[in-house]
mmCIF file of C-alpha atoms and ligand atoms in Angstrom:
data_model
loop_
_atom_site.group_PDB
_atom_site.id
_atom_site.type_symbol
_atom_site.label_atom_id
_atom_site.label_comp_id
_atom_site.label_asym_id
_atom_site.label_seq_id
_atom_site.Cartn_x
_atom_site.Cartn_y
_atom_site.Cartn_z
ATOM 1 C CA UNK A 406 83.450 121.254 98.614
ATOM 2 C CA UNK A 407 86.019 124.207 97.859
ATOM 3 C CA UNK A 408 89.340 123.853 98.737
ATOM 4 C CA UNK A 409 91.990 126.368 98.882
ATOM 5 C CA UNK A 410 95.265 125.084 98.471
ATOM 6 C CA UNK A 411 98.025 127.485 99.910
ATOM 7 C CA UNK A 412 101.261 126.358 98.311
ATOM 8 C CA UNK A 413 104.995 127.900 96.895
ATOM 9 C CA UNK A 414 104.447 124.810 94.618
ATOM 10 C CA UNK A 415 100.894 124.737 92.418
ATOM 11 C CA UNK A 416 102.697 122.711 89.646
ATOM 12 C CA UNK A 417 103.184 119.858 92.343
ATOM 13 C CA UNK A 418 99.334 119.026 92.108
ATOM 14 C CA UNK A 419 98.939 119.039 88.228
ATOM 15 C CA UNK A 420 99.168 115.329 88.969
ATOM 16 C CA UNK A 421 96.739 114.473 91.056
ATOM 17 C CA UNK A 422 94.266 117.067 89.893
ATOM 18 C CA UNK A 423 94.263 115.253 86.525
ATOM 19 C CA UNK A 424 93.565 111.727 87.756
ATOM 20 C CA UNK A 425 91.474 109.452 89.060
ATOM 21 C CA UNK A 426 89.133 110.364 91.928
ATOM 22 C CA UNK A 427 90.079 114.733 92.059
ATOM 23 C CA UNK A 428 89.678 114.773 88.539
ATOM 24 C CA UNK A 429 85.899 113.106 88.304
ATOM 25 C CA UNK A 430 84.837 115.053 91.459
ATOM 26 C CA UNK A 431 86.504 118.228 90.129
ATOM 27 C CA UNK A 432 84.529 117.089 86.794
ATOM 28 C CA UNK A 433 81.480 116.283 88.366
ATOM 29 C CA UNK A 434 81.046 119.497 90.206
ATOM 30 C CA UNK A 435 81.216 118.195 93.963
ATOM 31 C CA UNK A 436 85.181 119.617 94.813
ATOM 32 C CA UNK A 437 86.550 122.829 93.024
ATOM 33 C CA UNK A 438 90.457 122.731 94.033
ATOM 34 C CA UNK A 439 91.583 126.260 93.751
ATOM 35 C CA UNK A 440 95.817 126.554 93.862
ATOM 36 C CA UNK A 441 96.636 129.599 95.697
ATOM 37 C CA UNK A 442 100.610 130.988 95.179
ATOM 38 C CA UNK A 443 101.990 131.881 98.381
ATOM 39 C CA UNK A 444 104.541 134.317 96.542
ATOM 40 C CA UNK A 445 101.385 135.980 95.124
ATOM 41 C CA UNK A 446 101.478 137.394 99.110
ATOM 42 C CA UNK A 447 104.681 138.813 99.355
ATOM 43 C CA UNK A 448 105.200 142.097 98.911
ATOM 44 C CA UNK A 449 109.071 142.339 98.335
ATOM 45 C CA UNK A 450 111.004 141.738 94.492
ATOM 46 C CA UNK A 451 112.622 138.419 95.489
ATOM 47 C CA UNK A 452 108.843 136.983 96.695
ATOM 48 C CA UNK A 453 110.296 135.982 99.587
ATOM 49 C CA UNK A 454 108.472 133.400 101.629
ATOM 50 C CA UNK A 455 111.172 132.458 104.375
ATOM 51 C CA UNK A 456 113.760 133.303 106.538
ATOM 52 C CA UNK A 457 116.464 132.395 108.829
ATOM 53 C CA UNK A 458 115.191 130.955 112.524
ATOM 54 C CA UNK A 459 115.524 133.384 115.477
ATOM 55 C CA UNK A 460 117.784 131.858 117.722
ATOM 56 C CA UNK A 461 119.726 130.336 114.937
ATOM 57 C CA UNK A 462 119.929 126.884 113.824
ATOM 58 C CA UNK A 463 119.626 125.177 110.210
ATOM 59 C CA UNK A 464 116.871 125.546 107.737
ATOM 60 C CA UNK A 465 114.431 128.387 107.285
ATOM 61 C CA UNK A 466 111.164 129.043 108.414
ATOM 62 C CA UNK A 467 107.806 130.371 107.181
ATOM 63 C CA UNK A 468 107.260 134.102 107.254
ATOM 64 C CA UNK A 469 103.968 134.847 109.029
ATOM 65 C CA UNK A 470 103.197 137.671 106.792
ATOM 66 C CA UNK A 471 102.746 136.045 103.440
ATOM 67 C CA UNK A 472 100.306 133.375 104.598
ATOM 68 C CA UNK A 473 98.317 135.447 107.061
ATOM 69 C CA UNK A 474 97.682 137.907 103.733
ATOM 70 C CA UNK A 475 97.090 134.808 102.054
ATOM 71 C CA UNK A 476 94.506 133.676 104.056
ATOM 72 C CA UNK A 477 92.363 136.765 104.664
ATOM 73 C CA UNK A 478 92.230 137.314 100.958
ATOM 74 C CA UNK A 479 90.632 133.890 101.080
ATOM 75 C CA UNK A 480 88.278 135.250 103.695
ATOM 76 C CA UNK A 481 87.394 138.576 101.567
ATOM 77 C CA UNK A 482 86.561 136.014 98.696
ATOM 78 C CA UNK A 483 84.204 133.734 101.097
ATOM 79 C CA UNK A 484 82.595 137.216 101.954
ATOM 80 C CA UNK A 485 82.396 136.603 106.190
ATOM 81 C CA UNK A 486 81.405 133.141 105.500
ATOM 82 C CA UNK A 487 83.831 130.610 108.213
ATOM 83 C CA UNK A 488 85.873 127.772 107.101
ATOM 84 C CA UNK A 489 88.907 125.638 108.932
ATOM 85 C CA UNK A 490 91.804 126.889 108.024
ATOM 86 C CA UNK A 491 94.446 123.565 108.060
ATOM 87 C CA UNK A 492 98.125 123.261 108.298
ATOM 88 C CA UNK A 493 99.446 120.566 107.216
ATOM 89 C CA UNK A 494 102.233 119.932 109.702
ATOM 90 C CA UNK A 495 104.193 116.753 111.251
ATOM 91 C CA UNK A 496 102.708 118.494 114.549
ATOM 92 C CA UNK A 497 99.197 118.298 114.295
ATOM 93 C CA UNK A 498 96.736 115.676 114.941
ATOM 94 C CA UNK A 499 96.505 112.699 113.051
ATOM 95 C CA UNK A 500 94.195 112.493 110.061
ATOM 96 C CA UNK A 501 91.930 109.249 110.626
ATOM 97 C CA UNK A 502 88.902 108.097 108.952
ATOM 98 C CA UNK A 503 86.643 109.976 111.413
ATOM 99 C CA UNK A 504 88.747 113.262 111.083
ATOM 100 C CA UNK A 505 88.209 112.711 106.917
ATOM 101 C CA UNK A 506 84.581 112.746 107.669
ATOM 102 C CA UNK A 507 84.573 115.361 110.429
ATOM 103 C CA UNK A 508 86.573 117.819 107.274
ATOM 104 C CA UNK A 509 84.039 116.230 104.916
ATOM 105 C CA UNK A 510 80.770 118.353 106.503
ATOM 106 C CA UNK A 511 82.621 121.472 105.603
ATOM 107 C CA UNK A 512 81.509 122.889 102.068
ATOM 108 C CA UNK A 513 85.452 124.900 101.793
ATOM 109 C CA UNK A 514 88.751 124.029 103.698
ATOM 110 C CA UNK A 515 91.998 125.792 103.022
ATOM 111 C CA UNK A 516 94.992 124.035 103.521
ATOM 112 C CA UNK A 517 98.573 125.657 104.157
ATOM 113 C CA UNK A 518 101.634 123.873 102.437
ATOM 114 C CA UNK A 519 104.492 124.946 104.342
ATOM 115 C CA UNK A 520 108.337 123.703 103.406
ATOM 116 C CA UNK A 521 111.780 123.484 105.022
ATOM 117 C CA UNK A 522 112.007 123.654 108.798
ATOM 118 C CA UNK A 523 108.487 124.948 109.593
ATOM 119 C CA UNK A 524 106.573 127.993 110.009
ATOM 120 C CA UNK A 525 106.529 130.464 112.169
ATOM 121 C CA UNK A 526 104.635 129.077 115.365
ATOM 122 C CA UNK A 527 102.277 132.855 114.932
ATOM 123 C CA UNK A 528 100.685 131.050 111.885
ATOM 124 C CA UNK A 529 99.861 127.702 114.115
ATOM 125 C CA UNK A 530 98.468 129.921 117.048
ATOM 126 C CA UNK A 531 96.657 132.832 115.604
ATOM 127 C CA UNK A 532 95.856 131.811 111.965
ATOM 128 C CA UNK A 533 95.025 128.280 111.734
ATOM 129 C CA UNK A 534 92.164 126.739 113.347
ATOM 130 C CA UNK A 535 93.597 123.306 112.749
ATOM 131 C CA UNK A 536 97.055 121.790 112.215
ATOM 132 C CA UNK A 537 96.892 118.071 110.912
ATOM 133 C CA UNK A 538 99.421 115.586 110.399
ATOM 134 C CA UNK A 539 99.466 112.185 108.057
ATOM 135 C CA UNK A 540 101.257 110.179 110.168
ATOM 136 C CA UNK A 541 104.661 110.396 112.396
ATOM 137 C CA UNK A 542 107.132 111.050 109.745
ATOM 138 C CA UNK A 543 108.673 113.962 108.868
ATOM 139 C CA UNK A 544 108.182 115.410 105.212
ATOM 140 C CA UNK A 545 109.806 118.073 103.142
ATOM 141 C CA UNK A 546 106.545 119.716 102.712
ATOM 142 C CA UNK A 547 102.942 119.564 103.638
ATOM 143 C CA UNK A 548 101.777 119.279 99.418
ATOM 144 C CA UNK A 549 101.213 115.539 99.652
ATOM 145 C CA UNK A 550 100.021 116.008 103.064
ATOM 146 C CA UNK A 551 97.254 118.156 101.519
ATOM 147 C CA UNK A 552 96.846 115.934 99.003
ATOM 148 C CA UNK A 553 96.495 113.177 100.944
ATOM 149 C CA UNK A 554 93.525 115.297 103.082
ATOM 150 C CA UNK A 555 91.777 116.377 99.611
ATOM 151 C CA UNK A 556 91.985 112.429 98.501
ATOM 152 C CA UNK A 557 90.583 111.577 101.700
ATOM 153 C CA UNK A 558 87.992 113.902 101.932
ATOM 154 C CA UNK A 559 86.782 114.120 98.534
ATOM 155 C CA UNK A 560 86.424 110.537 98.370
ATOM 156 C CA UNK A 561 83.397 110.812 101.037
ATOM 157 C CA UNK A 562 81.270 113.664 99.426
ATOM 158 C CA UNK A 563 77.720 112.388 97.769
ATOM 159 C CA UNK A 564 77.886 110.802 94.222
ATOM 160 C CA UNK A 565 81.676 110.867 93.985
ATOM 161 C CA UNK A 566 82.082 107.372 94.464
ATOM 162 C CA UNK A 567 80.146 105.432 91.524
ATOM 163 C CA UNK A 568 79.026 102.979 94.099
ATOM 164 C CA UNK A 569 77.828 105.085 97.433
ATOM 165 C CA UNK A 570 77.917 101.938 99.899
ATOM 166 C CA UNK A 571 81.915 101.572 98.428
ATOM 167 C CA UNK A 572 83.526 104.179 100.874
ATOM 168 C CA UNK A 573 81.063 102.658 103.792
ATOM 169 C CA UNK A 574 82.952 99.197 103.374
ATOM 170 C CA UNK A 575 86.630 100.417 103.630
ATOM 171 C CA UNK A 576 88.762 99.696 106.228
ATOM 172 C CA UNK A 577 88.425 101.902 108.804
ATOM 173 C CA UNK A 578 84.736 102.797 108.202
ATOM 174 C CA UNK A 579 83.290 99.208 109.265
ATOM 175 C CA UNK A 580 85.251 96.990 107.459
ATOM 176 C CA UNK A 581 83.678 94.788 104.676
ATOM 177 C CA UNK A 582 79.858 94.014 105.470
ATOM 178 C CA UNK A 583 80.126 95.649 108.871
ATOM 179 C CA UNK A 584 77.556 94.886 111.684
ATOM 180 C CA UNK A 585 75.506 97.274 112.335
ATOM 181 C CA UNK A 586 76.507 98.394 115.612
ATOM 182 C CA UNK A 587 80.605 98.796 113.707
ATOM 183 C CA UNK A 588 80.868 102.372 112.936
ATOM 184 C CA UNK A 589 84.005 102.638 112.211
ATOM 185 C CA UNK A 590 87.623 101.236 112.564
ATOM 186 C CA UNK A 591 89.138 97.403 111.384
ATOM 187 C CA UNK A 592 90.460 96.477 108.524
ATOM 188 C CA UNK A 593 88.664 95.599 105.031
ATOM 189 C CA UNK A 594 88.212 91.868 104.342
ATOM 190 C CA UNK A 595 90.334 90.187 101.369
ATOM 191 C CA UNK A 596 88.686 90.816 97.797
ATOM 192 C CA UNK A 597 89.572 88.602 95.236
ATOM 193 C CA UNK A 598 88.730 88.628 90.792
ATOM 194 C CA UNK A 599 89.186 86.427 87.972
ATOM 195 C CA UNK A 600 90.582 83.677 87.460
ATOM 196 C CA UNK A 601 89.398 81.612 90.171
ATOM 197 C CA UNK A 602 92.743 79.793 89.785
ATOM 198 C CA UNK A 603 96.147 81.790 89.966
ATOM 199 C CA UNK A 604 98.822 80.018 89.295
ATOM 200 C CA UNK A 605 97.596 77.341 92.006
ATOM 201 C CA UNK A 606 96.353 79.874 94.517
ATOM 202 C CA UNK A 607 92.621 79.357 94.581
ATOM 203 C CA UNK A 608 89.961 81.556 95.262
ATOM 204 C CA UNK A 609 87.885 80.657 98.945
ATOM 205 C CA UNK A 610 85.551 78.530 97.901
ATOM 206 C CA UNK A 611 82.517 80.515 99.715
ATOM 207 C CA UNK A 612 82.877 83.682 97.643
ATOM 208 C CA UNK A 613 81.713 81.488 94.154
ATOM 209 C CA UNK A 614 78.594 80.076 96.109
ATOM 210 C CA UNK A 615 76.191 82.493 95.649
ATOM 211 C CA UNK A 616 75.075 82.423 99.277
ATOM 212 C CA UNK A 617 75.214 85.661 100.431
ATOM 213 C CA UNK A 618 74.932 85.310 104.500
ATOM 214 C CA UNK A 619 77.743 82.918 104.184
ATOM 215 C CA UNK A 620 79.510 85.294 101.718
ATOM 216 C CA UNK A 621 78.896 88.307 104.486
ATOM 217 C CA UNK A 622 79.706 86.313 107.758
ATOM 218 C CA UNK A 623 82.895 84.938 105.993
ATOM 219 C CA UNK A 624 83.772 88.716 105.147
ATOM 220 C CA UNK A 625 83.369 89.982 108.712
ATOM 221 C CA UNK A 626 85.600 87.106 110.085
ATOM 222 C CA UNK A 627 88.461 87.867 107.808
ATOM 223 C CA UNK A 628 88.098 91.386 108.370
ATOM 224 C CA UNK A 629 87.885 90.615 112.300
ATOM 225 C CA UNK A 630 90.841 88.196 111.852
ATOM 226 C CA UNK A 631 93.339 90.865 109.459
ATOM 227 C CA UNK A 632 92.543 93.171 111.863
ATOM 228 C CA UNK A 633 93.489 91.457 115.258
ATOM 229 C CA UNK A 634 96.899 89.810 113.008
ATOM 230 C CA UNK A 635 97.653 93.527 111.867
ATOM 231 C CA UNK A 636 96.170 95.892 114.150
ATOM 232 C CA UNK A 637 95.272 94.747 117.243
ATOM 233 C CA UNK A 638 95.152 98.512 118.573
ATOM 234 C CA UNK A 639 92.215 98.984 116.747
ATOM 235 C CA UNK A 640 90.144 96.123 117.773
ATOM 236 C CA UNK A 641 90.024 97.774 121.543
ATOM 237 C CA UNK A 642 88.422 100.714 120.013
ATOM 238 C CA UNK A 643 85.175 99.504 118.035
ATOM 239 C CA UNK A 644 81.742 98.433 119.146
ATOM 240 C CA UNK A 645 81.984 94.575 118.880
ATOM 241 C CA UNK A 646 78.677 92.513 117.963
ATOM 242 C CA UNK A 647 77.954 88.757 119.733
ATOM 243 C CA UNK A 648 78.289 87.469 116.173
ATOM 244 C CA UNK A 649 81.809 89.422 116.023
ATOM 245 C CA UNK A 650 83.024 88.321 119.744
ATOM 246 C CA UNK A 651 82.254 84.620 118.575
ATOM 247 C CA UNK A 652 84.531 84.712 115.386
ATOM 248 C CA UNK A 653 87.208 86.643 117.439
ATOM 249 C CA UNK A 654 87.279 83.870 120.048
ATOM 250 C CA UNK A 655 87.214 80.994 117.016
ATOM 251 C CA UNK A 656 90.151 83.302 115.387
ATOM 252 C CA UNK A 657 92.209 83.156 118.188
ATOM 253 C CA UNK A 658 91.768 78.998 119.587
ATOM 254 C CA UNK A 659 92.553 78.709 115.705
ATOM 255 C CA UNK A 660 95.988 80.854 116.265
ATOM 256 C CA UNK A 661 96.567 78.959 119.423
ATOM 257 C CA UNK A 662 96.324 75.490 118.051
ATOM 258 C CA UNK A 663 99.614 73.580 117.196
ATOM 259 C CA UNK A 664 100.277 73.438 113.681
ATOM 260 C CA UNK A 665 99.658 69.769 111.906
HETATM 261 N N1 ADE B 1013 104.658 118.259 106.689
HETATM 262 C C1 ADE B 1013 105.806 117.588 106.940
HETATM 263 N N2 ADE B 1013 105.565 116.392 107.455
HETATM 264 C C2 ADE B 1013 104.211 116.260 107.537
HETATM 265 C C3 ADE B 1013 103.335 115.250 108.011
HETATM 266 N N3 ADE B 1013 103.783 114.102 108.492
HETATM 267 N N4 ADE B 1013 102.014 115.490 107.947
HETATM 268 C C4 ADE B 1013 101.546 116.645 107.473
HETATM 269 N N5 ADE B 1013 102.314 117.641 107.025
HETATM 270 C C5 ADE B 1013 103.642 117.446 107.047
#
């Protein structure tokens, strides 16, 4: 996976490139992250990038020119060859596990950092073929946007994970030993480590048994029951099994019954 990172601010992702999960698939040859200089597409002394709104009003916006330059260079180099070109923007649609793995199929996204007010709305109509958001909040910029996207992403490409089931058990992709029929979309189980005893807080007893069907249905039923505490939005949304239906009613006469 390529990605081409349009951004006033390369330094920003020194970090991230040099740790952790970027830096092994960057390493291992399955994402090349490729820092692109917006001011490398102006054409004026001061490498402008920005300018004041039309209509007035605070902040500056995005000149079109610089990015759309930036971007068709990017085509030139890709020789014809289509990719989505992303901005990362408090408007666009919400980046969810499925979108991840939608972006994941590509083999090179570019993603547009804009800053201050926004950018002008010719980029989001006639240049990119996808605006994404990371949730509803507002940023200064769309860097750890695209860093959150290139985490997100990379994290799902063959042989970047040591363990390949590991990204199939998050939340949000079937949470913890999901049924079959769960594609996608509760919340992981609890995991727990040594020492069995913390400071009084024990580990459940089920997870040091060795019996593995226990050790799975116990796993589904916390992950049913974290999800319906936390996120009960998301429950209404996935594929239940009879097995999960059962633990969801036993979660919820549980919830119901007065406290001894
Ligand atoms: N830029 C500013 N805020 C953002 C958000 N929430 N998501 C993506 N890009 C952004």
């Amino acid at each position: 996976m390529v990605f081409d990172v349009v951004t006033i601010f390369p330094e920003f992702f020194s970090g991230i490139l040099e740790h952790g999960l970027l830096k092994r698939a960057r390493q291992g040859g399955q994402a090349e992250i490729r820092l692109r200089d917006l001011r490398d597409f102006t054409d004026d002394r001061h490498r402008t990038v920005d300018d004041r709104p039309f209509g007035g009003g605070p902040g500056m916006v995005f000149k079109p020119e610089p990015l759309f330059r930036a971007v068709e260079a990017l085509q030139t180099e890709a020789g014809g060859a289509e990719f989505p070109v992303i901005l990362l923007s408090p408007q666009g649609r919400l980046l969810t596990q499925p979108v991840a793995e939608e972006l994941a199929r590509h083999e090179h996204l570019a993603l547009l950092c804009a800053r201050y007010e926004g950018v002008d709305e010719r980029v989001a109509e006639h240049l990119a073929t996808d605006e994404l958001s990371i949730g509803d909040y507002v940023l200064s910029g769309g860097e750890l946007a695209a860093a959150v996207v290139m985490e997100a992403v990379t994290r799902l490409l063959p042989g970047v994970l040591g363990n390949e089931e590991s990204s199939a058990q998050d939340s949000f992709s079937g949470g913890g030993d999901a049924a079959p029929t769960a594609a996608h979309g509760i919340l992981d189980c609890p995991h727990y480590t040594r020492p069995p005893d913390f400071r009084g807080w024990t580990v459940p007893e089920v997870l040091l048994s060795g019996n593995h069907e226990e050790i799975r249905r116990w796993r589904r039923r916390r992950a049913l029951e974290k999800t319906w505490r936390k996120r009960p939005d998301l429950l209404a949304k996935v594929p239940l099994s009879d097995e999960d239906r059962r633990f969801l009613e036993e979660i919820k006469t549980a919830a119901l019954a007065p406290a001894r």
